[in-house]
Short mmCIF file of C-alpha atoms in Angstrom, two decimals:
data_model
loop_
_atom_site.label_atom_id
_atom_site.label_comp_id
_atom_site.label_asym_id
_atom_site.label_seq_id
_atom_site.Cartn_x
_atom_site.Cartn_y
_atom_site.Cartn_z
CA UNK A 1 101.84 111.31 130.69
CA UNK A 2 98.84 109.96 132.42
CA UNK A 3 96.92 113.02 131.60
CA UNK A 4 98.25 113.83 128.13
CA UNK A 5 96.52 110.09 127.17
CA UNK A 6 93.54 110.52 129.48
CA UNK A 7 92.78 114.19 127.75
CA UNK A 8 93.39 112.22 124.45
CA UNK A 9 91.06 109.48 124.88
CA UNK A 10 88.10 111.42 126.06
CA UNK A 11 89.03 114.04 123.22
CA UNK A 12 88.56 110.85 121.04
CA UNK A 13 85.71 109.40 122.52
CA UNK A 14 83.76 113.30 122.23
CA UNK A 15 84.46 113.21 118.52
CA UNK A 16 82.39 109.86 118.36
CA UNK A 17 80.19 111.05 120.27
CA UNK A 18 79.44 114.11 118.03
CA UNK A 19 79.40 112.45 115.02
CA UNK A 20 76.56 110.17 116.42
CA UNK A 21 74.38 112.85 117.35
CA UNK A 22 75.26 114.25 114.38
CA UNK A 23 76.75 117.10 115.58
CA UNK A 24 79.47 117.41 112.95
CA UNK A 25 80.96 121.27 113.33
CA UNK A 26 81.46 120.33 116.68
CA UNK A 27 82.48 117.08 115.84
CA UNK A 28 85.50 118.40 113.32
CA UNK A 29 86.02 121.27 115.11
CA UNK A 30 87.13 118.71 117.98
CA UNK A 31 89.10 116.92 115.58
CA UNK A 32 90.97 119.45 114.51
CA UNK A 33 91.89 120.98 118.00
CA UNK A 34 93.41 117.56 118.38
CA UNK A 35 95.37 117.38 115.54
CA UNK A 36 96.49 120.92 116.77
CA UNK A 37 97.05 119.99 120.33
CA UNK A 38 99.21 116.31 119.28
CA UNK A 39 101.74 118.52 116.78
CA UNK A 40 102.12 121.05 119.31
CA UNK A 41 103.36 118.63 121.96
CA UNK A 42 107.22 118.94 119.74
CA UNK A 43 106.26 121.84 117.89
CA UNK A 44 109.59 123.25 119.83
CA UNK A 45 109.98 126.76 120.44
CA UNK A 46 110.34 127.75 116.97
CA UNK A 47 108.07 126.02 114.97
CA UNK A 48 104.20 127.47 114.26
CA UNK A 49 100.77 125.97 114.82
CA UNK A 50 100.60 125.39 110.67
CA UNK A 51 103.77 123.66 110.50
CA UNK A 52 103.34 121.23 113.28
CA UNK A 53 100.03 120.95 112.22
CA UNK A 54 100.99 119.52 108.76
CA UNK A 55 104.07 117.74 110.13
CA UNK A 56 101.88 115.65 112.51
CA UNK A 57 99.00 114.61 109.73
CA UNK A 58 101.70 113.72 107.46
CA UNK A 59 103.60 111.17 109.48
CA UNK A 60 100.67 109.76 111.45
CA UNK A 61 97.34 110.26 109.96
CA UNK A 62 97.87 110.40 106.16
CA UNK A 63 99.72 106.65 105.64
CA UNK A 64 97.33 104.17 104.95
CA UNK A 65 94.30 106.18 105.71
CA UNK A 66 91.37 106.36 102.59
CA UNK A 67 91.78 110.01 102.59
CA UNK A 68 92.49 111.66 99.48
CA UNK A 69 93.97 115.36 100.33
CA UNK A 70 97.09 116.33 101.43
CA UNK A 71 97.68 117.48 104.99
CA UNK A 72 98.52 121.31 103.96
CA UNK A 73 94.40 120.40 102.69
CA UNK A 74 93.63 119.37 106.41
CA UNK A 75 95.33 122.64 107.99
CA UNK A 76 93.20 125.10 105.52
CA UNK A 77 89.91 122.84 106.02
CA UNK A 78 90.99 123.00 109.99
CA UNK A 79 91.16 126.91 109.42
CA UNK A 80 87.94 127.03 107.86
CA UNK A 81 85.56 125.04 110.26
CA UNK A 82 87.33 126.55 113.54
CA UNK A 83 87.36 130.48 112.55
CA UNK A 84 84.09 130.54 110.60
CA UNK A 85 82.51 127.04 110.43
CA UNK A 86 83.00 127.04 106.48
CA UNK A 87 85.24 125.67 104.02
CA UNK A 88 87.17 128.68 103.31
CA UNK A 89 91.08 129.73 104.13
CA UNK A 90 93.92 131.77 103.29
CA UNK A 91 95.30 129.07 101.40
CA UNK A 92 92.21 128.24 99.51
CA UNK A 93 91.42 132.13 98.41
CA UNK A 94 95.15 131.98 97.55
CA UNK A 95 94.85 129.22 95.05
CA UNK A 96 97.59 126.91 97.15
CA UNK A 97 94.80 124.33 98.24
CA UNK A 98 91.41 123.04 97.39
CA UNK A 99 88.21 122.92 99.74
CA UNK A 100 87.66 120.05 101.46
CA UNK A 101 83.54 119.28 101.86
CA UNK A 102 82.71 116.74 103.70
CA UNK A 103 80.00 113.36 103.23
CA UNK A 104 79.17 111.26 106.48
CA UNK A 105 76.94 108.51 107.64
CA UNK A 106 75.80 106.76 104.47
CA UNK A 107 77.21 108.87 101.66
CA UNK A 108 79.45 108.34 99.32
CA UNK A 109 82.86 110.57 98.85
CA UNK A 110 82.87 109.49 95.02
CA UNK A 111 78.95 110.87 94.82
CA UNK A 112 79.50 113.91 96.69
CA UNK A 113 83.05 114.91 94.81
CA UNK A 114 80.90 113.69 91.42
CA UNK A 115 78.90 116.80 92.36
CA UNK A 116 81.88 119.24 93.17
CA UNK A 117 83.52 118.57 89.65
CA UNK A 118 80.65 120.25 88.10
CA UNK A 119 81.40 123.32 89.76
CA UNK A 120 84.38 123.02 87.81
CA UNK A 121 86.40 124.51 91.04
CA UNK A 122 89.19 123.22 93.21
CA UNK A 123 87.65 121.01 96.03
CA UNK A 124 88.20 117.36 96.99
CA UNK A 125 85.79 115.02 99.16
CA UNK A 126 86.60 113.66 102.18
CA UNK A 127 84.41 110.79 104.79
CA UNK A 128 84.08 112.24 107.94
CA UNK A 129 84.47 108.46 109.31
CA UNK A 130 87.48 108.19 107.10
CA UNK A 131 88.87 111.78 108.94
CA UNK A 132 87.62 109.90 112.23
CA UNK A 133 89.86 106.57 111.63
CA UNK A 134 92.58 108.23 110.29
CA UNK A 135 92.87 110.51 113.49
CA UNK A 136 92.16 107.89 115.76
CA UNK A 137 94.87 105.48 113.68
CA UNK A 138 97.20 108.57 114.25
CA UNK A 139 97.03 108.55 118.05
CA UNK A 140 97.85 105.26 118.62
CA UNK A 141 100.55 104.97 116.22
CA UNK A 142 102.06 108.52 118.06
CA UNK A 143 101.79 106.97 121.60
CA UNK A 144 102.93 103.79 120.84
CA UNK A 145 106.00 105.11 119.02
CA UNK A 146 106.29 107.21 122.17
CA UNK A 147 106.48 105.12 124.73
CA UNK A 148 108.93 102.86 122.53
CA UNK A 149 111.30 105.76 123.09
CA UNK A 150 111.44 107.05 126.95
CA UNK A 151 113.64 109.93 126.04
CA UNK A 152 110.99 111.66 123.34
CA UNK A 153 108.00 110.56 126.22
CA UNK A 154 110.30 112.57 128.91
CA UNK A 155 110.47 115.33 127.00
CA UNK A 156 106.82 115.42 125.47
CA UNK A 157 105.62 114.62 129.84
CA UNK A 158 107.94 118.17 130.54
CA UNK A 159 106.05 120.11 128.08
CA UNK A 160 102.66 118.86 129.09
CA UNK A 161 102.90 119.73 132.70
CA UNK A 162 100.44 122.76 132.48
CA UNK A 163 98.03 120.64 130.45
CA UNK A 164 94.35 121.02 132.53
CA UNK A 165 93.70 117.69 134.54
CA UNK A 166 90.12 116.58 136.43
CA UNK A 167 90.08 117.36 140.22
CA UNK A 168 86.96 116.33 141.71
CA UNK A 169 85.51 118.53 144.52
CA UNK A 170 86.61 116.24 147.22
CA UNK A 171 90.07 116.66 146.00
CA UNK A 172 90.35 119.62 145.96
CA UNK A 173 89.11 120.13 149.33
CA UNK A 174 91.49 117.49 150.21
CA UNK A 175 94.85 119.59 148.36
CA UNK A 176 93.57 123.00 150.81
CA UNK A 177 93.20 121.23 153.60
CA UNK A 178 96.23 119.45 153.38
CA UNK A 179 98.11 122.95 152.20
CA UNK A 180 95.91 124.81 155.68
CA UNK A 181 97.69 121.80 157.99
CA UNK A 182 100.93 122.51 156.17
CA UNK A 183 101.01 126.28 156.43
CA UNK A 184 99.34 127.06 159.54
CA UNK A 185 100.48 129.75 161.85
#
């Protein structure tokens, strides 16, 4: 589990990071790959990227965060930015959603969604910083309600065992060397 909260954390730390260089595709489209990669880890066998998707932002990002959308809002505006870096999804051009646009550093949600009500079409307003603490809120609630149940953490470390780790050069040398002595002649 190590690895599943190390890959976390840095995931977290990169989303800062982007939004203070003010590189904010990047930033939400790594925001959204985490959302993504947190409800897959019980999506189960049967369950698809959209519903685990909404299932996770509903029980860990949505309660007591400032944002006003629903999560089915966060899976189209998750669609948009990460297939065409726009606001537009199925479930938009189907009517089932509104946009989400987005305000960060100094403005103002009210302002911006002031200006989307004269276009007099379905869109809401969200704070990137408020998308930011809601996530971040979201990840330690889900680990700490994790390892408060060992059985669910088991399960969830099983599943993650193909997740990528960091293997410095040295180690790696050190795993084929090791393997060579092992395996020789």
């Amino acid at each position: 589990m190590d690895t599943i909260i190390q890959n976390i954390e840095t995931l977290v730390k990169s989303i800062h990071c982007s939004l203070k260089n003010r590189w904010l595709l990047p930033c939400l489209s790594l925001l959204y790959t985490g959302i993504d990669v947190l409800g897959s880890l019980e999506r189960g066998k049967s369950g698809g990227v959209r519903d685990s998707f909404v299932r996770w932002s509903s029980t860990y990002m949505l309660p007591g965060s400032d944002l006003n959308c629903t999560a089915l809002e966060l899976y189209g505006a998750r669609c948009g930015i990460l297939h065409t870096f726009t606001a537009d999804s199925d479930l938009h051009a189907q009517g089932s959603i509104r946009k989400l646009f987005y305000a960060w550093g100094s403005a103002n949600t009210e302002a911006l969604q002031k200006s989307i009500d004269t276009l007099e079409k379905p869109a809401g307003a969200v704070h990137i910083t408020d998308l930011i603490n809601a996530f971040s809120h979201g990840v330690d609630t889900y680990f700490e309600e994790l390892k408060g149940n060992p059985s669910r953490w088991n399960n969830i470390a099983t599943g993650a065992g193909l997740w990528f780790v960091n293997m410095t050069p040295d180690q790696i040398d050190n795993y084929n060397a090791q393997w060579d002595e092992n395996n020789a002649g």
